[in-house]
Tab-separated table of C-alpha atoms in Angstrom:
chain	number	residue	atom	x	y	z
A	1	MET	CA	62.033	73.501	129.599
A	2	PHE	CA	61.921	70.382	127.895
A	3	LEU	CA	60.110	71.708	125.010
A	4	ARG	CA	61.755	74.294	124.816
A	5	PRO	CA	65.151	71.776	123.554
A	6	TRP	CA	62.486	70.489	121.052
A	7	LEU	CA	61.906	74.324	119.395
A	8	PHE	CA	65.145	74.954	118.718
A	9	LEU	CA	65.462	71.637	116.679
A	10	LEU	CA	62.473	72.692	114.563
A	11	ALA	CA	63.693	75.304	114.022
A	12	ALA	CA	67.016	74.420	112.747
A	13	VAL	CA	64.984	71.934	110.570
A	14	ALA	CA	62.805	74.092	109.618
A	15	VAL	CA	65.714	76.972	108.269
A	16	GLU	CA	67.370	73.850	107.579
A	17	VAL	CA	65.113	72.805	104.525
A	18	ILE	CA	64.647	76.656	103.783
A	19	GLY	CA	68.516	77.330	102.685
A	20	VAL	CA	68.582	73.916	100.814
A	21	THR	CA	65.642	74.106	99.309
A	22	VAL	CA	67.770	77.627	98.162
A	23	MET	CA	70.697	75.665	97.215
A	24	LYS	CA	68.475	74.027	94.592
A	25	ARG	CA	67.234	77.133	93.141
A	26	VAL	CA	70.672	79.015	92.862
A	27	SER	CA	71.899	75.751	91.186
A	28	LEU	CA	69.245	76.175	88.698
A	29	SER	CA	69.287	80.345	88.171
A	30	GLY	CA	73.190	81.072	89.999
A	31	SER	CA	71.357	84.398	91.661
A	32	ALA	CA	73.409	86.178	93.951
A	33	PRO	CA	70.655	87.127	96.227
A	34	ALA	CA	68.903	83.467	96.415
A	35	LEU	CA	73.420	82.471	97.779
A	36	LEU	CA	73.363	84.673	100.571
A	37	LEU	CA	70.168	83.870	101.730
A	38	MET	CA	71.222	79.994	101.537
A	39	TYR	CA	74.233	80.610	103.578
A	40	VAL	CA	72.491	82.711	105.710
A	41	MET	CA	69.736	79.692	106.889
A	42	ILE	CA	72.166	76.826	106.785
A	43	GLY	CA	73.710	78.866	108.964
A	44	LEU	CA	70.915	80.102	111.479
A	45	SER	CA	70.014	75.328	111.400
A	46	PHE	CA	73.594	75.415	112.700
A	47	VAL	CA	72.881	77.917	115.685
A	48	PHE	CA	69.495	76.585	116.555
A	49	LEU	CA	71.191	72.115	116.002
A	50	ALA	CA	74.128	73.659	118.195
A	51	THR	CA	71.306	75.328	121.147
A	52	ALA	CA	68.887	72.495	120.993
A	53	VAL	CA	71.798	70.081	121.882
A	54	LYS	CA	72.501	71.793	125.320
A	55	TYR	CA	70.113	69.761	126.368
A	56	LEU	CA	69.092	67.377	124.200
A	57	PRO	CA	71.954	64.148	123.483
A	58	LEU	CA	73.553	64.829	120.381
A	59	ALA	CA	72.907	61.722	119.110
A	60	LEU	CA	69.441	61.836	118.929
A	61	ALA	CA	69.100	66.409	118.005
A	62	TYR	CA	71.757	64.775	115.510
A	63	ALA	CA	69.634	62.065	114.280
A	64	ALA	CA	66.330	63.051	113.831
A	65	TRP	CA	67.888	67.283	112.014
A	66	GLU	CA	68.698	65.239	109.362
A	67	SER	CA	65.875	62.875	109.407
A	68	ILE	CA	63.474	64.953	110.042
A	69	GLY	CA	64.772	67.295	107.357
A	70	LEU	CA	66.247	64.910	104.527
A	71	ILE	CA	61.669	64.171	104.494
A	72	CYS	CA	60.064	67.802	104.002
A	73	ILE	CA	64.144	67.620	101.541
A	74	THR	CA	62.459	64.596	99.605
A	75	LEU	CA	58.652	65.760	100.163
A	76	ILE	CA	59.423	69.161	98.570
A	77	GLY	CA	61.606	67.399	95.729
A	78	LEU	CA	58.489	65.140	94.673
A	79	HIS	CA	56.433	68.313	94.542
A	80	TYR	CA	57.677	71.559	93.002
A	81	PHE	CA	60.944	69.818	91.368
A	82	GLY	CA	59.190	66.864	90.051
A	83	GLU	CA	61.738	64.252	91.668
A	84	SER	CA	60.503	60.357	91.632
A	85	LEU	CA	60.398	58.341	94.881
A	86	ASP	CA	60.678	54.625	94.553
A	87	LEU	CA	60.164	51.919	95.858
A	88	PHE	CA	64.169	52.043	97.677
A	89	LYS	CA	64.027	55.184	99.119
A	90	LEU	CA	61.144	54.989	100.114
A	91	LEU	CA	62.533	52.207	103.120
A	92	GLY	CA	65.759	54.338	103.106
A	93	LEU	CA	63.126	56.730	104.361
A	94	GLY	CA	61.828	54.077	106.491
A	95	ALA	CA	64.931	53.011	107.567
A	96	LEU	CA	66.364	56.322	108.863
A	97	LEU	CA	62.714	56.651	110.528
A	98	ALA	CA	63.319	53.623	112.512
A	99	GLY	CA	67.018	55.002	113.305
A	100	VAL	CA	65.680	58.061	114.780
A	101	VAL	CA	62.934	55.802	116.963
A	102	LEU	CA	65.461	53.368	118.946
A	103	ILE	CA	68.579	56.737	118.960
A	104	ASN	CA	65.058	57.893	120.760
A	105	LEU	CA	64.531	54.633	122.566
A	106	GLY	CA	68.331	54.682	124.025
A	107	ALA	CA	68.799	58.563	124.910
A	108	SER	CA	65.957	58.176	127.673
A	109	GLY	CA	66.931	55.264	128.506
A	110	SER	CA	70.633	55.898	128.665
A	111	ALA	CA	69.364	59.240	130.529
A	112	ALA	CA	68.096	57.974	133.552
A	113	ASP	CA	70.939	54.937	134.387
A	114	ASP	CA	73.321	58.368	133.813
A	115	SER	CA	73.573	60.033	137.073
A	116	GLY	CA	77.099	61.856	136.836
A	117	GLY	CA	76.679	62.222	133.302
A	118	ALA	CA	79.955	63.077	131.191
A	119	THR	CA	82.064	64.929	134.511
A	120	ALA	CA	82.148	61.456	135.885
A	121	ALA	CA	83.387	60.300	133.295
A	122	VAL	CA	86.508	62.520	132.048
A	123	GLY	CA	87.291	62.771	136.803
A	124	GLU	CA	88.320	59.296	135.582
A	125	CYS	CA	90.573	58.857	132.779
């Protein structure tokens, strides 16, 4: 059961990357079918992300989704669209990765501490 939410998260990243890549193509061509594909892929990405956050902490899932997606888009931009990667961009990507690792460490530590979770917090209000 632990692997399944991560598979949904990876699917969310994959279709988001497709959608954003198609977005770049649409901006260059204005193709209506490509625009439709872009909307479908980005919408599907949110469906997969919503499924993943049923089982993963929201902060962890969202940070991983955005960071992995950004790294993939950066590589696609470099390879297919001739974009550049300088020292500041590399440092930014490194900071994103460090942030996801820290959020993951915090999520795993707080999961062990949370026995009641959100239900206890709602009942206390």
